[in-house]
Amino acid sequence: MGQAGRTTRAGNGIAGRLPVALAGALFAVFAALIPQIAEGHILMLALDWVPALGISLSLRIDGLSLTFALLISGIGTLVLLYSNSYLAGHPHYPRFALFLTAFLLSMLGLVLADDLIVLFVFWELTTVTSYLLIGFSHENATSRRAALQALFVTGAGGLAFLAGLILLGAAAGTFEISAILARGEAIRGHALYLPILGLILAGAFTKSAQVPFHFWLPNAMAAPTPVSAFLHSATMVKAGIYLLARLHPALSGTGTWLWALTIAGAATAVFASVMALRQTDLKLALAYTTLMALGTLTLFLGQSSAYALTAFVTFLIVHSLYKAALFLVVGCVDHATGTREAEVLGGLGRAMPVTALAAAVAAMSMAGFPPFLGFIGKELKYAGALAVASEPALVAGAVLLANALMLAVAGVVAFRPFWRPAAGALPRTPHEAPWPMLAGPVVLAALGAVFGLAPGLLQGALVDPVVEGFLGTEAEAKQLALWAGVNLPLILSLATFVLGLALYAAHRPLRAALIRLDAATPGMDAGWDGFIDALRALAAWQTGLLQSGVLRRYLFITFATVLLGLGGTIVARGVWAAPEGLAGVSWKQAALVALILAGAALAVITRSRIAAVAGLGVTGIGVALVFIVFGAPDVAITQLLVETLVVVLVAVAMLRLPRLGPRRRRPADAALAIGVGAAVSATLLAVLLAPLDRRVTAFFEATSWPEAHGRNIVNVILVDFRALDTFGEIAVVLIAALSAYALLRGTAGRGEK
Amino acid sequence: MEALLALTVGALVAAAIYLMLARSLLRFLFGLVLISNAANLLIFTAGRLTGGAPPLIAEGAEVPAGAVANALPQALILTAIVIGFGLFAFALVLVLRAHAALGTLDSDEMRVAEPRKRAAP
């Protein structure tokens, strides 16, 4: 009743509203910091966390972190507001809101951290929360697979990243990011520079889905649409980009950095924009355009010129604005019609005018038409690409192709569903989305237009501080402007429009060809299943090998490990000690040892249970005699008592147990037993060589009477100095007695049945 | 004498392990008794041997007169003996119970929890 009564208007109560308020408040806080940062200040906040390891919970807010923090908290607010309607009345909404808020906070921690280890902790937290969010529809096998895939790929990258961070910290002599940035020269010249770079790039490329690690991102679209809008376009996938940008001053400027980022970025951008055109699902098409954007951002971070870096930060903001808006639009369409198929959707402009308008504005920005911010971004991209010292034509060509394809995809996603005539029956009759779902697309799309018309707002507040952070205060960011005169970037822009419109016109036959091509080529995604199957088979094989379910084998492996550990240490350390002083042994002592060994030998070889118990008794009494001879009367008394009890207990138990079976020849067991015995002897002989540290004993001897008023030092240790240990010992015996009693009662009960 | 005891400890450990690796749980128990004896002897020997001088303080004295046996390993062994006995008693009852329930003392035949036929993954 209650569930059915809750419509989209009802929302999700406090669980729906509280996260929105939290994210909004955070955004307000960060927005209030803009003036300070714009003046070039860097705000720091430090709390000791693990002082022993030199790790402190320090935060740093500069232009770059503030840009990310504003995007995260701002888009986060809109997405949370949106989700509250999108998933209204969902039985698990509180869980969803919790995951999403946890993600938002982790992401903020990641971009604000000023310590590599703290950064890594937040990095992993975003991976975990992303896993939970992708797998939110956990009853769906596709979601689970996608979630696991994202976790594996980014988690594996995260491990490499951790190794890279530790090496970086070692090379720089500190984990503090501010200090590392100041030591770029020393790090680039360090012998470990290449391993550091390789490992960190592995982390960044997996997180930001660069080719060939891209395949998890389209699959991650199994998540609810607000999640895709937030994590997989505007924020989390940009964590890798953030990392590259953050460490840019420390690591960039070498040939390896330049080529690794340029090649990965260009390959990702072109590959992804071609794949984007192939998709018919609007959300998947957007996912691939996100890949394209990530590739472009990586490409620009490879450079160190002011043009490229201005292009980087501008495009970062542009992309977050329009891509989040478009994802939310697709969510509205899906919500209203029940489908995201490009070939089915049509004629929605009349039913959903506000959505259509927001989509059109965001798409214009994405396609790079003036007067939107996307146009400025695109102009800067061309300027940045042409400023690439080594291969301007190649880079500009890649960017041109990617941009043209982007324009075509923008048309497919944001224009065609609304303005072409209705193609056929939709699963649901379309209706306009409620206002909380419209707020996101409208605000984000409007921002793209506002910043496009007044780029100065963005320039002073965010772009300049970020570029200063990259290049130092003397460098200047390139001016953001709609009209920069007739120059090569403008000509390239015009070429983009022509090529892009042509591609849009021809996109259906192109898509058909791409689908055929895609089906013919094996992808990483197919390899993934094979990889997981192989991993499972390996796990089953090694479990079968180690977990045989046979007690003897477990013991064998345990003792073999002991032998390897002890023997390995002895061999590695070379601590051989010949037994000394054997000549000085009296015949009485020799007889004592002979008694002990004879008892043990009897226990091993006999088939008679009584004889074996007698042998054990003989050994035990021999050991007790050793204690008596060498000044341990208390120990000897206890030993004698316990030996007697053991013999009695075994004798009683034997009344209810069968006879011993025949002895089998077990040469492997014998070899292992002798090996461990020899290793123990050798260890003890080596120990005997080292001088004995008697400080603890001396303390007990000196204080036993004056402080504890006892003349028997052993007793004083047990009941006074180490009384808690003795208490524990009594507890152990008591528990053993209780368990034994319970087991015996159980036997009796069964016997009576 | 320390060196001789070191060799003895090794021999006891070898005998104990050989017994513990047997299929019969009764032999396993015998091995358990032997290995705890071996361990106690090892601790005792590592603390060095002092003949005939127990760690006692004479009436009227503040500290022991002259060199006495090392008290620390003795205290450790006293605890170890008792705990070892507790372990042994519990293991013995467990074996009794297992025999009552399964009708065998052969650990290879005890496969209720992990049956021999494993379903293919």
Coordinates of C-alpha atoms in Angstrom, one line a residue, chain A residues 252-683:
Chain A
S252 CA 56.2 15.9 -16.9
G253 CA 58.7 17.2 -19.3
T254 CA 60.5 14.0 -20.3
G255 CA 60.2 12.2 -23.6
T256 CA 58.6 9.2 -21.9
W257 CA 55.9 11.2 -20.3
L258 CA 55.2 13.1 -23.5
W259 CA 54.9 10.0 -25.7
A260 CA 53.1 7.8 -23.2
L261 CA 50.4 10.3 -22.7
T262 CA 50.2 11.5 -26.2
I263 CA 49.9 8.0 -27.7
A264 CA 47.5 6.7 -25.1
G265 CA 45.4 9.8 -25.2
A266 CA 45.2 10.1 -29.0
A267 CA 44.5 6.4 -29.4
T268 CA 41.7 6.5 -26.8
A269 CA 40.2 9.7 -28.3
V270 CA 40.0 8.4 -31.9
F271 CA 39.0 4.8 -31.0
A272 CA 36.3 6.0 -28.6
S273 CA 34.7 8.5 -30.9
V274 CA 34.5 5.9 -33.7
M275 CA 32.9 3.5 -31.2
A276 CA 30.5 6.1 -30.0
L277 CA 29.0 6.4 -33.5
R278 CA 28.5 2.7 -33.5
Q279 CA 26.2 2.6 -30.5
T280 CA 22.4 2.7 -30.8
D281 CA 21.9 2.9 -27.0
L282 CA 22.1 6.6 -26.2
K283 CA 23.8 6.0 -22.8
L284 CA 26.5 3.8 -24.4
A285 CA 27.1 6.4 -27.0
L286 CA 27.6 8.9 -24.3
A287 CA 29.9 6.5 -22.5
Y288 CA 32.2 6.3 -25.5
T289 CA 32.2 10.0 -25.9
T290 CA 33.4 10.2 -22.3
L291 CA 36.2 7.9 -23.2
M292 CA 37.0 10.3 -26.0
A293 CA 37.1 13.2 -23.6
L294 CA 39.4 11.4 -21.2
G295 CA 41.7 10.6 -24.1
T296 CA 41.8 14.2 -25.1
L297 CA 42.5 15.4 -21.6
T298 CA 45.4 12.9 -21.3
L299 CA 46.7 14.0 -24.6
F300 CA 46.9 17.6 -23.4
L301 CA 48.5 16.7 -20.1
G302 CA 51.4 15.2 -22.1
Q303 CA 52.4 18.7 -23.0
S304 CA 53.8 21.5 -21.0
S305 CA 52.8 24.5 -23.1
A306 CA 50.5 27.1 -21.7
Y307 CA 48.1 26.6 -24.6
A308 CA 47.8 22.9 -24.0
L309 CA 47.3 23.3 -20.3
T310 CA 44.7 26.1 -20.7
A311 CA 43.0 23.8 -23.2
F312 CA 43.2 21.0 -20.6
V313 CA 41.5 22.9 -17.8
T314 CA 38.9 24.5 -20.0
F315 CA 37.9 21.3 -21.7
L316 CA 37.8 19.6 -18.3
I317 CA 35.2 22.0 -17.1
V318 CA 33.3 22.1 -20.4
H319 CA 33.1 18.4 -20.6
S320 CA 31.9 17.9 -17.0
L321 CA 29.1 20.4 -17.6
Y322 CA 27.8 19.2 -20.9
K323 CA 28.4 15.5 -20.3
A324 CA 26.7 15.3 -16.9
A325 CA 23.8 17.3 -18.4
L326 CA 23.4 14.9 -21.4
F327 CA 23.6 11.8 -19.2
L328 CA 20.8 13.3 -17.0
V329 CA 18.8 14.1 -20.2
V330 CA 19.1 10.5 -21.3
G331 CA 18.0 9.5 -17.8
C332 CA 14.9 11.7 -18.2
V333 CA 14.1 10.2 -21.6
D334 CA 14.6 6.7 -20.3
H335 CA 12.4 7.5 -17.3
A336 CA 9.7 9.0 -19.5
T337 CA 9.6 6.5 -22.4
G338 CA 11.1 3.3 -21.0
T339 CA 13.8 3.0 -23.7
R340 CA 17.1 4.5 -24.7
E341 CA 17.3 3.1 -28.3
A342 CA 18.2 5.7 -30.8
E343 CA 16.3 3.9 -33.6
V344 CA 13.0 3.8 -31.6
L345 CA 13.0 7.3 -30.1
G346 CA 11.6 10.2 -31.9
G347 CA 9.3 13.2 -31.7
L348 CA 9.9 13.8 -28.0
G349 CA 10.3 17.6 -28.4
R350 CA 6.7 18.3 -28.1
A351 CA 6.1 16.2 -25.0
M352 CA 9.3 17.1 -23.2
P353 CA 10.1 20.7 -24.2
V354 CA 12.3 21.6 -21.3
T355 CA 14.4 18.5 -21.5
A356 CA 14.7 19.0 -25.3
L357 CA 15.9 22.5 -24.8
A358 CA 18.5 21.6 -22.1
A359 CA 19.6 18.7 -24.4
A360 CA 20.0 21.0 -27.3
V361 CA 22.0 23.6 -25.4
A362 CA 24.3 20.9 -23.9
A363 CA 24.7 19.3 -27.2
M364 CA 25.7 22.5 -28.9
S365 CA 28.4 22.9 -26.3
M366 CA 29.5 19.4 -26.9
A367 CA 29.5 19.8 -30.6
G368 CA 31.5 23.0 -30.2
F369 CA 29.2 25.6 -31.7
P370 CA 29.5 29.2 -30.7
P371 CA 28.6 30.9 -28.5
F372 CA 28.9 28.0 -26.0
L373 CA 31.8 27.2 -23.8
G374 CA 32.4 24.1 -25.9
F375 CA 33.4 26.3 -28.8
I376 CA 36.1 28.1 -26.8
G377 CA 37.2 24.7 -25.5
K378 CA 37.5 23.4 -29.0
E379 CA 39.4 26.4 -30.3
L380 CA 41.8 26.0 -27.4
K381 CA 42.1 22.3 -28.2
Y382 CA 43.2 23.1 -31.7
A383 CA 45.6 25.8 -30.4
G384 CA 46.9 23.4 -27.9
A385 CA 47.3 20.6 -30.5
L386 CA 49.1 22.9 -32.9
A387 CA 51.4 24.0 -30.1
V388 CA 52.6 20.4 -29.7
A389 CA 56.3 20.7 -30.6
S390 CA 56.9 17.3 -32.1
E391 CA 54.0 16.2 -34.1
P392 CA 51.4 19.0 -34.5
A393 CA 49.8 17.6 -37.6
L394 CA 49.3 14.2 -36.1
V395 CA 47.8 15.5 -32.9
A396 CA 45.7 18.1 -34.5
G397 CA 44.5 15.5 -37.0
A398 CA 43.4 13.2 -34.2
V399 CA 41.7 16.0 -32.4
L400 CA 39.9 17.1 -35.6
L401 CA 38.6 13.6 -36.3
A402 CA 37.5 13.1 -32.7
N403 CA 35.7 16.5 -32.6
A404 CA 33.9 15.8 -35.9
L405 CA 32.7 12.5 -34.6
M406 CA 31.7 14.2 -31.4
L407 CA 29.5 16.6 -33.3
A408 CA 27.8 13.7 -35.1
V409 CA 27.2 11.9 -31.8
A410 CA 25.8 15.0 -30.2
G411 CA 23.3 15.1 -33.0
V412 CA 22.4 11.5 -32.6
V413 CA 22.0 11.7 -28.8
A414 CA 20.5 15.1 -28.2
F415 CA 18.9 16.2 -31.4
R416 CA 17.4 13.3 -33.2
P417 CA 15.3 11.8 -30.4
F418 CA 13.6 15.1 -29.9
W419 CA 13.2 16.7 -33.3
R420 CA 12.8 13.9 -35.8
P421 CA 9.3 12.7 -36.5
A422 CA 8.1 10.0 -34.1
A423 CA 9.3 6.6 -35.4
G424 CA 6.8 4.3 -33.8
A425 CA 5.2 3.2 -30.6
L426 CA 7.2 3.9 -27.5
P427 CA 7.0 1.6 -24.5
R428 CA 5.4 4.4 -22.5
T429 CA 3.7 7.7 -23.4
P430 CA 6.3 10.4 -22.9
H431 CA 5.8 13.1 -20.4
E432 CA 7.9 15.9 -19.1
A433 CA 10.2 15.1 -16.2
P434 CA 9.5 16.5 -12.7
W435 CA 11.5 19.6 -11.8
P436 CA 14.2 18.0 -9.6
M437 CA 15.2 15.9 -12.6
L438 CA 15.2 19.0 -14.9
A439 CA 17.2 21.1 -12.5
G440 CA 20.4 19.2 -13.3
P441 CA 20.4 19.3 -17.1
V442 CA 19.0 22.9 -17.2
V443 CA 21.5 24.4 -14.7
L444 CA 24.5 22.5 -16.2
A445 CA 23.5 23.4 -19.8
A446 CA 22.9 27.0 -18.9
L447 CA 26.3 27.2 -17.2
G448 CA 27.9 26.1 -20.5
A449 CA 26.1 29.0 -22.3
V450 CA 26.9 31.6 -19.6
F451 CA 30.6 30.7 -19.5
G452 CA 30.7 30.7 -23.2
L453 CA 29.3 34.3 -23.4
A454 CA 31.4 35.5 -20.5
P455 CA 34.5 33.4 -20.4
G456 CA 36.2 36.0 -18.1
L457 CA 34.2 34.6 -15.2
L458 CA 35.9 31.2 -15.6
Q459 CA 39.2 32.6 -16.6
G460 CA 39.9 34.6 -13.4
A461 CA 38.3 32.2 -11.0
L462 CA 39.6 28.9 -12.0
V463 CA 41.6 28.7 -15.2
D464 CA 44.4 31.1 -14.2
P465 CA 45.1 29.6 -10.8
V466 CA 45.2 26.1 -12.3
V467 CA 47.6 27.0 -15.1
E468 CA 49.7 28.9 -12.6
G469 CA 49.8 25.7 -10.5
F470 CA 51.2 23.9 -13.5
L471 CA 53.7 26.4 -14.7
G472 CA 54.5 28.7 -11.8
T473 CA 53.4 32.2 -11.3
E474 CA 55.4 33.8 -14.1
A475 CA 53.5 31.9 -16.8
E476 CA 50.2 33.1 -18.0
A477 CA 47.1 31.1 -19.1
K478 CA 46.0 31.8 -22.6
Q479 CA 43.0 34.1 -22.9
L480 CA 39.6 32.5 -23.2
A481 CA 37.6 34.2 -25.9
L482 CA 34.8 33.5 -28.3
W483 CA 36.4 35.5 -31.1
A484 CA 40.1 35.2 -31.4
G485 CA 40.4 36.4 -34.9
V486 CA 40.8 34.4 -38.1
N487 CA 43.5 31.9 -37.4
L488 CA 44.3 28.3 -38.0
P489 CA 42.2 27.0 -35.0
L490 CA 39.1 28.8 -36.5
I491 CA 39.7 27.3 -39.9
L492 CA 40.0 23.9 -38.2
S493 CA 36.8 24.6 -36.4
L494 CA 35.0 25.2 -39.6
A495 CA 36.4 22.0 -41.1
T496 CA 35.1 20.2 -38.0
F497 CA 31.6 21.5 -38.6
V498 CA 31.6 20.4 -42.2
L499 CA 33.0 17.0 -41.5
G500 CA 30.9 16.5 -38.4
L501 CA 27.6 17.4 -40.2
A502 CA 28.6 15.1 -43.1
L503 CA 29.2 12.3 -40.6
Y504 CA 25.9 13.0 -38.9
A505 CA 24.1 12.9 -42.2
A506 CA 25.7 9.5 -43.0
H507 CA 25.7 8.1 -39.6
R508 CA 23.2 5.3 -40.1
P509 CA 25.1 3.5 -42.9
L510 CA 28.3 4.2 -41.1
R511 CA 26.9 2.7 -37.9
A512 CA 25.8 -0.5 -39.8
A513 CA 29.3 -0.9 -41.2
L514 CA 30.8 -0.3 -37.7
I515 CA 28.6 -2.8 -36.1
R516 CA 29.7 -5.4 -38.7
L517 CA 33.3 -4.5 -38.1
D518 CA 32.9 -4.6 -34.4
A519 CA 31.4 -8.0 -34.5
A520 CA 34.2 -9.3 -36.6
T521 CA 37.0 -8.2 -34.3
P522 CA 37.6 -9.8 -30.9
G523 CA 37.6 -7.2 -28.1
M524 CA 39.1 -7.0 -24.6
D525 CA 35.7 -7.6 -23.2
A526 CA 35.5 -11.1 -24.6
G527 CA 39.0 -11.8 -23.3
W528 CA 37.8 -10.7 -19.9
D529 CA 35.4 -13.7 -19.6
G530 CA 38.2 -16.0 -20.6
F531 CA 40.4 -14.4 -18.1
I532 CA 37.9 -14.8 -15.3
D533 CA 37.2 -18.4 -16.2
A534 CA 40.9 -19.1 -16.2
L535 CA 41.2 -17.5 -12.8
R536 CA 38.4 -19.6 -11.4
A537 CA 40.0 -22.8 -12.8
L538 CA 43.3 -21.8 -11.3
A539 CA 41.6 -21.2 -7.9
A540 CA 39.8 -24.5 -8.1
W541 CA 43.0 -26.3 -9.0
Q542 CA 45.1 -24.8 -6.2
T543 CA 42.3 -25.3 -3.7
G544 CA 42.0 -28.9 -4.6
L545 CA 45.8 -29.2 -4.3
L546 CA 46.1 -27.5 -0.9
Q547 CA 42.7 -28.3 0.7
S548 CA 42.8 -32.1 0.2
G549 CA 40.6 -32.7 3.2
V550 CA 43.1 -35.3 4.5
L551 CA 44.6 -34.6 7.9
R552 CA 47.9 -36.2 7.1
R553 CA 48.5 -34.0 4.1
Y554 CA 47.7 -30.8 6.0
L555 CA 50.2 -31.8 8.7
F556 CA 52.7 -32.8 6.0
I557 CA 52.5 -29.4 4.4
T558 CA 52.7 -27.7 7.8
F559 CA 55.8 -29.6 8.8
A560 CA 57.4 -29.2 5.4
T561 CA 56.9 -25.4 5.7
V562 CA 58.5 -25.5 9.2
L563 CA 61.4 -27.4 7.6
L564 CA 61.8 -24.9 4.8
G565 CA 61.6 -22.0 7.2
L566 CA 64.0 -23.3 9.7
G567 CA 66.4 -25.0 7.3
G568 CA 66.3 -22.1 4.9
T569 CA 67.2 -19.7 7.7
I570 CA 70.0 -22.0 8.9
V571 CA 71.5 -22.3 5.4
A572 CA 71.0 -18.6 4.6
R573 CA 72.6 -17.5 7.8
G574 CA 75.3 -20.2 7.7
V575 CA 74.8 -20.8 11.5
W576 CA 76.3 -24.3 11.7
A577 CA 77.4 -25.3 15.2
A578 CA 79.0 -28.7 15.9
P579 CA 77.8 -30.3 19.1
E580 CA 80.4 -29.5 21.7
G581 CA 81.2 -31.0 25.1
L582 CA 79.8 -34.4 24.3
A583 CA 82.9 -35.9 25.9
G584 CA 82.2 -34.4 29.2
V585 CA 78.8 -36.2 29.6
S586 CA 78.7 -38.5 32.6
W587 CA 77.4 -42.1 32.2
K588 CA 74.4 -41.2 34.4
Q589 CA 73.4 -38.4 32.0
A590 CA 73.9 -40.6 29.0
A591 CA 71.7 -43.3 30.6
L592 CA 69.0 -40.6 31.2
V593 CA 69.0 -39.6 27.5
A594 CA 69.1 -43.3 26.5
L595 CA 65.9 -43.8 28.6
I596 CA 64.1 -40.9 26.9
L597 CA 65.1 -42.1 23.4
A598 CA 64.2 -45.7 24.1
G599 CA 60.7 -44.7 25.3
A600 CA 60.2 -42.7 22.1
A601 CA 61.5 -45.4 19.9
L602 CA 59.2 -48.0 21.5
A603 CA 56.2 -45.7 21.0
V604 CA 57.1 -45.4 17.3
I605 CA 57.7 -49.0 16.4
T606 CA 55.3 -51.0 18.5
R607 CA 51.9 -52.3 17.3
S608 CA 50.8 -52.8 20.9
R609 CA 48.8 -49.9 22.4
I610 CA 49.9 -50.8 25.9
A611 CA 53.6 -50.9 24.9
A612 CA 53.2 -47.5 23.2
V613 CA 51.7 -45.9 26.3
A614 CA 54.4 -47.4 28.4
G615 CA 57.0 -46.0 26.0
L616 CA 55.4 -42.6 26.3
G617 CA 55.5 -42.9 30.1
V618 CA 59.2 -43.8 30.0
T619 CA 60.0 -40.8 27.9
G620 CA 57.9 -38.5 30.2
I621 CA 59.6 -39.8 33.3
G622 CA 63.0 -39.4 31.6
V623 CA 62.3 -35.8 30.9
A624 CA 61.1 -35.3 34.5
L625 CA 64.4 -36.7 35.7
V626 CA 66.3 -34.2 33.6
F627 CA 64.3 -31.5 35.3
I628 CA 65.2 -32.9 38.7
V629 CA 68.9 -33.2 37.9
F630 CA 69.2 -29.6 36.6
G631 CA 67.5 -27.7 39.4
A632 CA 63.8 -27.7 38.4
P633 CA 62.0 -29.7 41.1
D634 CA 58.7 -27.9 40.7
V635 CA 58.7 -28.6 37.0
A636 CA 59.6 -32.2 37.6
I637 CA 56.7 -32.7 40.0
T638 CA 54.2 -31.2 37.6
Q639 CA 55.7 -33.3 34.7
L640 CA 55.4 -36.5 36.7
L641 CA 51.8 -35.7 37.7
V642 CA 50.8 -34.9 34.1
E643 CA 52.5 -38.0 32.7
T644 CA 50.7 -40.2 35.1
L645 CA 47.4 -38.5 34.2
V646 CA 48.1 -39.0 30.4
V647 CA 48.8 -42.7 30.8
V648 CA 45.7 -43.2 32.9
L649 CA 43.5 -41.2 30.4
V650 CA 44.9 -43.1 27.4
A651 CA 44.5 -46.4 29.2
V652 CA 40.8 -45.6 30.0
A653 CA 40.1 -44.3 26.5
M654 CA 41.6 -47.4 24.9
L655 CA 38.8 -49.5 26.4
R656 CA 36.5 -47.8 23.9
L657 CA 39.0 -47.6 20.9
P658 CA 40.0 -50.3 18.4
R659 CA 43.5 -51.7 18.2
L660 CA 46.3 -50.1 16.3
G661 CA 46.4 -51.1 12.6
P662 CA 49.5 -52.5 11.0
R663 CA 52.4 -50.1 10.5
R664 CA 52.9 -49.0 7.0
R665 CA 56.3 -48.1 5.5
R666 CA 56.3 -44.4 5.1
P667 CA 59.7 -43.3 3.8
A668 CA 58.5 -39.8 2.8
D669 CA 57.1 -39.2 6.3
A670 CA 60.3 -40.5 7.9
A671 CA 62.5 -38.3 5.7
L672 CA 60.4 -35.2 6.6
A673 CA 60.4 -36.1 10.3
I674 CA 64.1 -36.6 10.4
G675 CA 64.6 -33.4 8.5
V676 CA 62.6 -31.3 10.9
G677 CA 64.3 -33.0 13.9
A678 CA 67.7 -32.3 12.5
A679 CA 66.7 -28.7 11.8
V680 CA 65.4 -28.3 15.4
S681 CA 68.7 -29.7 16.7
A682 CA 70.8 -27.5 14.5
T683 CA 68.8 -24.4 15.6

